[in-house]
XYZ file of C-alpha atoms in Angstrom:
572
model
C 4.595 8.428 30.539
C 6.692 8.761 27.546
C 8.471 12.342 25.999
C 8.001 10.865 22.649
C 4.742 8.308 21.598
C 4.780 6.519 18.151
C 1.999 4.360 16.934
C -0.054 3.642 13.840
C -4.024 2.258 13.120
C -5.218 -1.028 14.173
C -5.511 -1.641 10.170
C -1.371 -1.278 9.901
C -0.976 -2.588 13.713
C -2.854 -6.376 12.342
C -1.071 -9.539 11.268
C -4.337 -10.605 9.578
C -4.036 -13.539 11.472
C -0.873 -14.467 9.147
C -3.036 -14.295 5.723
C -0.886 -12.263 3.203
C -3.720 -10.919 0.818
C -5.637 -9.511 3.560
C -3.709 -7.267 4.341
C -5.856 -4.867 1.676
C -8.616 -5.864 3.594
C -8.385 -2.118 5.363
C -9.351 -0.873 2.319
C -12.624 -1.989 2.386
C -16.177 -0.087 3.179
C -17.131 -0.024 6.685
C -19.771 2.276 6.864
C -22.298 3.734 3.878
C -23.360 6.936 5.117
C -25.938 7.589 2.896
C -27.567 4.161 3.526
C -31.479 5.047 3.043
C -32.586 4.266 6.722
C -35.807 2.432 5.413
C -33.656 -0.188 3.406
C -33.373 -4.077 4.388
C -29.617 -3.611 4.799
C -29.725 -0.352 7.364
C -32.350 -3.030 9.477
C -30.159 -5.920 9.237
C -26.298 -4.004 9.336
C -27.402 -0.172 10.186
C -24.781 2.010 8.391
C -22.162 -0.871 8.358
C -21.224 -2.349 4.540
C -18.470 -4.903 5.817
C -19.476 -5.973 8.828
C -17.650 -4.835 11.526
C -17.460 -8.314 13.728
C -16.203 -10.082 10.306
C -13.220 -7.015 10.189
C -12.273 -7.287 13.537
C -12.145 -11.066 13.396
C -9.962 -10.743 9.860
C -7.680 -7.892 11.206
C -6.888 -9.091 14.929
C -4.609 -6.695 16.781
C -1.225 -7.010 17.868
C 0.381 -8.352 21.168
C 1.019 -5.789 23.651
C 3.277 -5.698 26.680
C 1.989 -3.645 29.451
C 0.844 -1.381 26.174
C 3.844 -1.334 24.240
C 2.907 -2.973 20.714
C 4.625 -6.227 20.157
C 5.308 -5.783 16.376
C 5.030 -1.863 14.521
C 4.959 -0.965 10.421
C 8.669 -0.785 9.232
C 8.692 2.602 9.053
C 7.427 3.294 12.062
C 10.486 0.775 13.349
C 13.074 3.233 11.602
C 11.743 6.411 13.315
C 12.240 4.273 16.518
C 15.624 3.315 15.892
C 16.503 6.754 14.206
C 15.701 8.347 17.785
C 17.446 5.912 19.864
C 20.423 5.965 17.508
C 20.204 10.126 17.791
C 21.238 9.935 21.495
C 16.848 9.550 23.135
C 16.985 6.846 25.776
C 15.283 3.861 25.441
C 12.177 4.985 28.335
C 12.121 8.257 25.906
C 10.591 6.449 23.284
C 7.724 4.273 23.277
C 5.865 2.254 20.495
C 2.537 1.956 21.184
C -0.314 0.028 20.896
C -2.940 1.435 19.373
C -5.491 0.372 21.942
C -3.438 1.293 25.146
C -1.857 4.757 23.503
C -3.544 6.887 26.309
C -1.284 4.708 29.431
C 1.749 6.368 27.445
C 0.114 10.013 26.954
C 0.753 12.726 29.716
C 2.547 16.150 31.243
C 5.883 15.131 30.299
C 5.239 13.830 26.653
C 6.096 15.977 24.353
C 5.203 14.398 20.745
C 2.834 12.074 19.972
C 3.701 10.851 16.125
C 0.769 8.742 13.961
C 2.341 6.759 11.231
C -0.017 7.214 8.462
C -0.484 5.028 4.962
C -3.906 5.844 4.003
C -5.680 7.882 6.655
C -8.540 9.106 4.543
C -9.320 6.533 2.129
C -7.562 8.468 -0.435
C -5.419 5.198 -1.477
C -6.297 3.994 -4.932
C -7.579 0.944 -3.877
C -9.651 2.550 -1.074
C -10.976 4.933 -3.714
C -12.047 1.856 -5.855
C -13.573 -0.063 -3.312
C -15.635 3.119 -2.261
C -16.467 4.755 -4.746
C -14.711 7.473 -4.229
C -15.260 8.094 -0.355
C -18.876 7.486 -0.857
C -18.185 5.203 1.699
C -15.677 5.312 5.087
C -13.111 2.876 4.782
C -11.989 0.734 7.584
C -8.580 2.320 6.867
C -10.178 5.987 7.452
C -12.489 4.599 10.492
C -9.632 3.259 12.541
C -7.650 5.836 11.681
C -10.159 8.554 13.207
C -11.080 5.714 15.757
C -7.088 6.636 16.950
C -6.873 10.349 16.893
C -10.231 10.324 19.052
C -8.285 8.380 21.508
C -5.098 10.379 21.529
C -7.121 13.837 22.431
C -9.130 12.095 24.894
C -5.992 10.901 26.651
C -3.781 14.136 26.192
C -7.656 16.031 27.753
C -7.673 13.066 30.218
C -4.079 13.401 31.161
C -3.343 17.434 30.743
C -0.997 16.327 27.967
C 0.151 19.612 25.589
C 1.694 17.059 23.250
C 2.097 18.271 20.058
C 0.490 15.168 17.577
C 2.159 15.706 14.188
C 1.056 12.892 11.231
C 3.796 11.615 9.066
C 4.676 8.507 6.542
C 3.712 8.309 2.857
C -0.021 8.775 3.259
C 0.188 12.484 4.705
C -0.869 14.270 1.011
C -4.040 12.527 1.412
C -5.046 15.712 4.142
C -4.122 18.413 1.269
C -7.534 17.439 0.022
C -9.346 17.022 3.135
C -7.947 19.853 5.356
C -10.889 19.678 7.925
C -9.634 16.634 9.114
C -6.577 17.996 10.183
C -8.697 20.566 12.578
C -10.858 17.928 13.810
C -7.735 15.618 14.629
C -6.403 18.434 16.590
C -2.991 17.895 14.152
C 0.003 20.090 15.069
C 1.164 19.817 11.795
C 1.527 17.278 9.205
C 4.647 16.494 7.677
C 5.633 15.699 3.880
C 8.025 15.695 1.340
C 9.670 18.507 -0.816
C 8.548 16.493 -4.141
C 4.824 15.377 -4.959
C 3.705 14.714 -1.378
C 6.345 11.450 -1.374
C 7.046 10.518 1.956
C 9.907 12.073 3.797
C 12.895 9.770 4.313
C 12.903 10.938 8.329
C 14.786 8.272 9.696
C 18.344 9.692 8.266
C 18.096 12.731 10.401
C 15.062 11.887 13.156
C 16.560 12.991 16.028
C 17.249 16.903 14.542
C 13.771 16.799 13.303
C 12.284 15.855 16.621
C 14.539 18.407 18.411
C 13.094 21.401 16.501
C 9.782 19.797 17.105
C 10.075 19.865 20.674
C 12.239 23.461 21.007
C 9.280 24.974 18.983
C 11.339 26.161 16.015
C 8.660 25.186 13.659
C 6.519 27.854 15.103
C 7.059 30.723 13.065
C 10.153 29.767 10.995
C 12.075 31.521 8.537
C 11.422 30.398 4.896
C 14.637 32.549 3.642
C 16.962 30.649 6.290
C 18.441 27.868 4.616
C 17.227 24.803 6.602
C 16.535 21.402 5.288
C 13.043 21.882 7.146
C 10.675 24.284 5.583
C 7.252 25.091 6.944
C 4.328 26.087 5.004
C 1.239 27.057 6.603
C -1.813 26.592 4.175
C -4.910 28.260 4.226
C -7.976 26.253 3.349
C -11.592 27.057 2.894
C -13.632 31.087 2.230
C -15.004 33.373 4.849
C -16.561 31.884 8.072
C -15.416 28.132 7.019
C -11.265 29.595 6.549
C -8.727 27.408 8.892
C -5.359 26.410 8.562
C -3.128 23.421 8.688
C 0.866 23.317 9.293
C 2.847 21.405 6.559
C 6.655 20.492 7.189
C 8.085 19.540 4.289
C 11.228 17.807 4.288
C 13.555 15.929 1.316
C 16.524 14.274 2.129
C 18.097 11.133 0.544
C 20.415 9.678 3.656
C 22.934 7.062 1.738
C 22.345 3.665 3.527
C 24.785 4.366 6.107
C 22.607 6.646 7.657
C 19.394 4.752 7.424
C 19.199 3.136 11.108
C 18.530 -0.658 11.223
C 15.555 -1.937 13.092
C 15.612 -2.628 16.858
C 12.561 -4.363 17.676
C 10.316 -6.602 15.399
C 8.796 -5.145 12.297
C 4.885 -6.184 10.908
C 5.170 -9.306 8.960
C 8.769 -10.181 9.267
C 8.941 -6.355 6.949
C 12.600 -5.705 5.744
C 13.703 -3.180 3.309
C 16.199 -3.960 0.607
C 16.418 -1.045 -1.048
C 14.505 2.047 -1.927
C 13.760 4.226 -5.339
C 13.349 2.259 -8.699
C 13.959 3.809 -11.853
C 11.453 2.929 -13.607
C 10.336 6.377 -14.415
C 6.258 5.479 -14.276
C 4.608 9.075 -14.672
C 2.023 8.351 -12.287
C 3.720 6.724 -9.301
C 5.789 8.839 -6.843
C 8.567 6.258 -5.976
C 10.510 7.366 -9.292
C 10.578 10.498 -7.780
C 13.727 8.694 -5.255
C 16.986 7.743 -6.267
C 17.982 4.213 -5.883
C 20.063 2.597 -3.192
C 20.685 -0.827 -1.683
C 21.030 -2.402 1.434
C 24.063 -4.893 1.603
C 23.351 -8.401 2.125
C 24.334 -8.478 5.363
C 22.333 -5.353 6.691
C 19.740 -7.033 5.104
C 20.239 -10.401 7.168
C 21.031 -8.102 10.135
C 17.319 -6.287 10.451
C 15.705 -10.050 9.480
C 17.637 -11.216 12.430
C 16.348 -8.749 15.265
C 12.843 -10.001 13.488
C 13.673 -13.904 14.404
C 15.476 -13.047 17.530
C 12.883 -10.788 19.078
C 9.655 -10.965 17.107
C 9.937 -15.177 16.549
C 9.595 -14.568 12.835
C 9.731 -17.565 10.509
C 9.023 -15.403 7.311
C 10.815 -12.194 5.650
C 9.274 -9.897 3.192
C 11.480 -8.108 1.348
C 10.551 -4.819 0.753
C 11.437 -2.490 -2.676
C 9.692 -1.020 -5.308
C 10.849 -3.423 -8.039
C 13.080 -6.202 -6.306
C 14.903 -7.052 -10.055
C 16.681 -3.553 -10.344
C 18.625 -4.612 -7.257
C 22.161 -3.698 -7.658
C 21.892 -2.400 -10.729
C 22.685 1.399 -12.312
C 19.931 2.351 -14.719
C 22.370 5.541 -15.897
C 24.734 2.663 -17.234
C 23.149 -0.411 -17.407
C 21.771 -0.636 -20.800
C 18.096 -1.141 -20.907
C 17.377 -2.049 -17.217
C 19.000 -5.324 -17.725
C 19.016 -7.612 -14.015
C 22.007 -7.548 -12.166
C 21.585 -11.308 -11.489
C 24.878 -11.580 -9.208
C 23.874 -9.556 -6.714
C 19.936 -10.769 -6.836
C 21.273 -14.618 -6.252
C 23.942 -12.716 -3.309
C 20.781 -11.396 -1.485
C 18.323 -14.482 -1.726
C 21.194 -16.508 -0.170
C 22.118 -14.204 2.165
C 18.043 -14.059 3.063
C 17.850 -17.319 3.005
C 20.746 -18.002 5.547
C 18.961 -16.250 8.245
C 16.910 -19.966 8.849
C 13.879 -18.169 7.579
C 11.462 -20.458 6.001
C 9.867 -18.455 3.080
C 10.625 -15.218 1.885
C 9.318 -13.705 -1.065
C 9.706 -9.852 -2.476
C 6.557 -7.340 -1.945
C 7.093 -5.577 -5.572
C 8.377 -6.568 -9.085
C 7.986 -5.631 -12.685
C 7.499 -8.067 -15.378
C 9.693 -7.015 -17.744
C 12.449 -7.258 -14.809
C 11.306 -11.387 -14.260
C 11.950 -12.040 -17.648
C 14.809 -10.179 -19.110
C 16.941 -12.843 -17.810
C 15.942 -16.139 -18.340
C 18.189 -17.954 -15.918
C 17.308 -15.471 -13.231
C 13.569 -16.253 -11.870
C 14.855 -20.416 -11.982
C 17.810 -19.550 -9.983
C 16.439 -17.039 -7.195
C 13.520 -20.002 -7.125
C 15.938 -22.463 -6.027
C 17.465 -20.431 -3.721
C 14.672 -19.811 -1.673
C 12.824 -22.907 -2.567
C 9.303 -21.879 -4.210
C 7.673 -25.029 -4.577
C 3.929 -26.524 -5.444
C 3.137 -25.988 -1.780
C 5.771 -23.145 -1.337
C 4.720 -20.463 -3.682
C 6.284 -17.277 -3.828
C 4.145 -14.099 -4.012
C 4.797 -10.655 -5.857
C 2.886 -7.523 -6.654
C 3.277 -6.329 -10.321
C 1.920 -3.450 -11.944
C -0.508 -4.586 -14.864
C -1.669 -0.691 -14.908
C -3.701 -1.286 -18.417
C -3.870 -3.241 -21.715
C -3.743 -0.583 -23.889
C -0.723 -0.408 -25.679
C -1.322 3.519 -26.297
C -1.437 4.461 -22.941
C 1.447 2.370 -21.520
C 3.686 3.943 -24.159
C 2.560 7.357 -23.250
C 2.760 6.561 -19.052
C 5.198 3.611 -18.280
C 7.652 3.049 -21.321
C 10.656 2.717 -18.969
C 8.514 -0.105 -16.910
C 9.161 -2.759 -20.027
C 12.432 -1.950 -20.100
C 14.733 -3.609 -22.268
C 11.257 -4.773 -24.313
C 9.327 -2.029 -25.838
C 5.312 -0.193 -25.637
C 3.824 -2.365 -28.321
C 5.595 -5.608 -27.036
C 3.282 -4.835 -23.752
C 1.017 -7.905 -24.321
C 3.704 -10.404 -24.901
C 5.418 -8.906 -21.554
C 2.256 -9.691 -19.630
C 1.096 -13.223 -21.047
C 4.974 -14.058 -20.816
C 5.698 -12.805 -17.678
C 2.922 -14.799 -16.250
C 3.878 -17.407 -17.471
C 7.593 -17.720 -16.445
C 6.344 -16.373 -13.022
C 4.124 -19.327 -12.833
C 5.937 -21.867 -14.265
C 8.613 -21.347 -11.147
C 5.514 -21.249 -8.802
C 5.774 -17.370 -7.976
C 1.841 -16.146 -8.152
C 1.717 -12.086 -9.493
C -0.720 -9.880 -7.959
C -1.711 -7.515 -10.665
C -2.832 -3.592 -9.916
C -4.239 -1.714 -12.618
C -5.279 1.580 -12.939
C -8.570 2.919 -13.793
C -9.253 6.600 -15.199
C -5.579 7.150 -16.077
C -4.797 10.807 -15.989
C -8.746 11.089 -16.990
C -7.033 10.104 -20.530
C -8.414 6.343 -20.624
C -10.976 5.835 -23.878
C -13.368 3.255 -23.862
C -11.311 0.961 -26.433
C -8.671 1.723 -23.702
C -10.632 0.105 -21.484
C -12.042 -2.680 -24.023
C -7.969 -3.763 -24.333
C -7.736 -4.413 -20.536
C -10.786 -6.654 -20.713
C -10.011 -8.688 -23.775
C -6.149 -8.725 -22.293
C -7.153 -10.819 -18.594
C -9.465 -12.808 -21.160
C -6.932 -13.732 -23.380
C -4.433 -14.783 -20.562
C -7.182 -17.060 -19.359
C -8.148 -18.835 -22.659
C -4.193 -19.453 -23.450
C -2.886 -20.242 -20.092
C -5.873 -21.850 -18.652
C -4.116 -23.332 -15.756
C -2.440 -19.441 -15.010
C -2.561 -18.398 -11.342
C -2.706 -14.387 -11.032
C -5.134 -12.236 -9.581
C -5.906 -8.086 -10.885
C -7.287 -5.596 -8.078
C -8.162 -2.521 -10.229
C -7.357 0.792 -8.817
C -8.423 4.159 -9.461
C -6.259 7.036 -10.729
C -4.884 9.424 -8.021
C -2.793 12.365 -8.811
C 0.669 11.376 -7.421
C 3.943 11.338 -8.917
C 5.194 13.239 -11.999
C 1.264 13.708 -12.497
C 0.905 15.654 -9.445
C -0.930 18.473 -10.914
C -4.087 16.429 -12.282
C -7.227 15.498 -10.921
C -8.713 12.331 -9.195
C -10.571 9.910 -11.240
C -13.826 10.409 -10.001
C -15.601 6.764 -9.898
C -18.139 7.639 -7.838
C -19.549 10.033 -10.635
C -17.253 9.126 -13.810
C -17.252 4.980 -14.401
C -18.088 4.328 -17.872
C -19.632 0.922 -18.982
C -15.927 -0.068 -19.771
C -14.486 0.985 -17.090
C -17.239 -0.918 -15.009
C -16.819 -3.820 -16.862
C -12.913 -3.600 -16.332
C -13.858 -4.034 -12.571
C -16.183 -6.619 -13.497
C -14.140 -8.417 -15.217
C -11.069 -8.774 -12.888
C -13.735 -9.393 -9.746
C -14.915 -12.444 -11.761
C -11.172 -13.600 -12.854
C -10.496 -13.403 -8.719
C -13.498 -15.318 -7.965
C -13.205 -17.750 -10.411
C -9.004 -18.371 -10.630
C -7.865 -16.665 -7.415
C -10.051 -17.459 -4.539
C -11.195 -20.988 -5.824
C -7.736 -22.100 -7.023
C -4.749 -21.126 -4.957
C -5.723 -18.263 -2.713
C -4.731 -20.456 -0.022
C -1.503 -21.350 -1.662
C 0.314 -18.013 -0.796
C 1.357 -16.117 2.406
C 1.117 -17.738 5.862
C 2.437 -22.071 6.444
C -0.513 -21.983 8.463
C -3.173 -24.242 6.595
C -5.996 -23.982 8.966
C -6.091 -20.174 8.345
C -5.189 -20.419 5.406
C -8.137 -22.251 4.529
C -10.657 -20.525 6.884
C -10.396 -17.200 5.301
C -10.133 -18.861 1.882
C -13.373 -20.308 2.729
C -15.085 -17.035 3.606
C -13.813 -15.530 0.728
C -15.167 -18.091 -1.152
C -18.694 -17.529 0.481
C -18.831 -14.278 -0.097
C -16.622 -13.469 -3.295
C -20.247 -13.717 -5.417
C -21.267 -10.767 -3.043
C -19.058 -7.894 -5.794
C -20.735 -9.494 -8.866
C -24.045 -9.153 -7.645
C -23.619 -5.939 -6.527
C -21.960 -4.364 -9.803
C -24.644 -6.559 -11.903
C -27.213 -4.140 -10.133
C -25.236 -0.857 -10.355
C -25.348 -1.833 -14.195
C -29.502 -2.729 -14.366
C -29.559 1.172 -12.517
C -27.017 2.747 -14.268
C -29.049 1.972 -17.737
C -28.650 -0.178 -20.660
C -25.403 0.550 -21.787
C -23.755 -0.684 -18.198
C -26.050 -3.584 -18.773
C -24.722 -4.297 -22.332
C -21.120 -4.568 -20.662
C -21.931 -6.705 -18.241
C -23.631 -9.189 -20.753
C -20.696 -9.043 -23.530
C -18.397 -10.177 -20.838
C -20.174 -12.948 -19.844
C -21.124 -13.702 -23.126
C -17.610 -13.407 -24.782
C -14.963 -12.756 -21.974
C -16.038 -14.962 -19.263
């Protein structure tokens, strides 16, 4: 038995079998709920929307040692090292598996800590692909599916561990308190800013000592501490319970961020953390910006090859070109290309044999024109070595990216937005990098129907000019995070225009069509046989969305319907 017990879901505890892109596949619907029981579906699948065989197959778990997971989230690989680092001996401190958690659960453990990224569907593309929690995600199933098996163990096992939630998806229970009842959740702990996830790992081993002496129990909010507790009081009358937040904001300078000591998920390694950018309605801005070195980069991708046989490195930050850069005195955002081509080689040296950044803004690819050819070379994207990147597309209209994300085209401005797209795809393309485009639906409840007209007639107009353009969009819907905190969810389940239907119609039909028949199978993994296996389900059952919105529209009445037939008469 262990004092201390980390783990995480079997959706963040997958390698999904080595296929990049499904790693979103968590997101999707297990189980409908409201499913009339005299349908053909609830005979054929019961409650289940995705079936669950098909999941399990797609997201197969981890390798375990006598329990202990093989490979853990990054974060969850910080906390580790933070602990070990903080003077907790190595048989202190287990990771564990999600499926073996209750072998490390007993008398003597004292915390049991869940590392949490969407554990109620709340995530905007849960909330997409649900309709709004209409539906249980896979990400929300699995993560119940665990805290069910940590209270049987600790009832099992006459374990008084305390289980406390943490990582960035902790706000989430701020709008579904119950859950933190029925999880039997000491507390949960958060940020001082906008529910942004506490940087823990620059003082872990202080937080876990309170934890443990029981100095979160009733402390004093008027002693300065950089722990404050709040308890919060949810629900009226008979239905009135209450839920323990520890908030927490520090920003430990990179010499007191711990390096990882066993293998991260998907060869994970951080580069740097904050952006800059200033987007209203993303929380990251909310952190200041600092960089790992080159070499403490190559250092954590080298405990991944050494102990985790990792061929591959993705390099996390929140937008890879504002590496090494100043945005108080660089004038307009502009790349720091030295120190980009520094870290790609030093990346690169490791032996790895692809690499390629999880975030990036377009603006940043471009503002530089020798910069995307030169980091290309370096780690040598290719025809059959493409290089993949997540980019915020967020909308087409020009009115609302002024008003929400002006600093995100930095040094180009709001009504140059178009040409920053169809150019940025095309220099990302045209050095064989593939963007994954996120956009955002229901925008601070501010998006018009022209607004979301723009969108449409944007992906169209990408398509007609640069037929040949690899990209994919995955439209996501508004959640109140960030600087825009204070607003309200965008409620799709009850709120999606005809636009704003035809928006996700739209981008379903440029995936089908572009993505999963072109070069889905291009990206992520060198293995080609899974590669191509889950490119060929996809394939099979990428019609499945179309259909299904196609019918929303016939019920939804005839101005859905009209939206669905302008697209495919003029947009398809």
């Amino acid at each position: 038995m262990a004092k201390i017990v980390l783990t995480a879901d079997r959706t963040l505890m997958s390698p999904y079998r080595g296929i990049s892109l499904a790693t979103f596949f968590g997101c999707a619907p297990a189980v409908d709920p409201h499913r009339p029981k005299n349908s053909f579906w609830y005979y054929i699948l019961k409650d289940q929307v995705t079936p669950k065989v098909l999941f399990d197959f797609i997201c197969n778990p981890i390798g375990q040692k006598n329990g202990i997971a093989n490979y853990a989230p990054y974060g969850l690989r910080k906390v580790e090292a933070a602990l070990l680092r903080d003077g907790y001996k190595r048989e202190e401190v287990v990771v564990a598996h999600p499926d073996h958690v209750d072998k490390f659960i007993g008398p003597e453990t004292e915390v049991v800590g869940t590392y949490e990224m969407d554990p109620l569907g709340m995530g905007p593309v849960t909330m997409t692909f649900t309709y709004g929690r209409k539906q249980t995600s896979y990400d929300e199933f699995y993560n119940r599916d665990l805290h069910m098996k940590i209270n049987a163990a600790k009832k099992k096992n006459g374990s008084h561990a305390k289980v406390i939630a943490g990582a960035s998806g902790t706000w989430q229970y701020n709008y579904d308190p119950k859950k933190i009842q029925e999880y039997g959740l000491y507390a949960v702990l958060e940020g001082e800013l906008g529910g942004i996830a506490p940087e823990i790992d620059g003082h872990a081993g202080e937080f876990f000592n309170k934890l443990i002496a029981g100095e979160f129990e009733n402390m004093n909010p008027f002693v300065k501490s950089d722990f404050k507790v709040e308890v919060k009081e949810f629900g009226k009358d008979a239905e009135k319970f209450h839920g323990r937040f520890i908030h927490y904001w520090d920003e430990p300078d990179v010499d007191s961020i711990p390096n990882i000591v066993e293998p991260s998920m998907h060869g994970m390694v951080e580069v740097m953390r904050g952006c800059g950018r200033g987007c209203k309605f993303c929380d990251v801005t909310l952190r200041p910006l600092r960089y790992y070195s080159p070499e403490k980069v190559k250092q954590e991708i080298e405990v991944n090859i050494k102990k985790g046989g990792q061929r591959n490195a993705w390099l996390h930050s929140d937008d890879i070109f504002v590496y090494g850069l100043d945005p108080r005195k660089t004038k307009n955002m502009a790349p720091n290309r030295d120190a980009l081509e520094e870290l790609f080689k030093a990346v690169m040296s490791c032996g790895i044999e692809h690499t390629n950044p999880t975030h990036g803004t377009l603006a940043g690819a471009i503002a530089d024109e020798k910069l995307l050819p030169n980091i290309s070379k370096i780690i040598k994207s290719g025809p059959n070595n493409k290089t993949g990147v997540q980019c915020g597309f967020e909308t087409g209209s020009l009115r609302l990216i002024g008003k929400y994300a002006d600093r995100k085209l930095s040094p180009y401005k709001p009504e140059e937005w178009h040409w920053v797209v169809k150019e940025g795809v095309k220099t990302l393309n045209e050095n064989h990098w593939i963007p994954a485009f996120t956009l955002i639906m229901g925008l601070d409840n501010a998006e018009t129907e022209e607004d979301g007209w723009d969108t449409i007639r944007l992906i169209n107009e990408l398509e007609r000019e640069q037929p040949e353009s690899q990209f994919t969009v995955t439209p996501l819907t508004f959640v109140p995070i960030g600087l825009l905190e204070k607003s309200e969810f965008f409620d799709i389940g009850n709120e999606l225009t005809a636009p704003q239907l035809g928006v996700m119609y739209k981008t379903w039909q440029h995936n089908f069509k572009y993505g999963i028949q072109k070069f889905m199978d291009k990206t992520g993994s060198n293995n080609t046989f899974k590669k191509k296996a889950f490119t060929g389900l996809a394939r099979a059952l990428g019609g499945v969305p179309l259909t299904a919105m196609e019918k929303y529209a016939r019920r939804k009445g005839p101005e859905h319907e009209r939206v669905i037939e302008t697209i495919k008469a003029k947009y398809w």
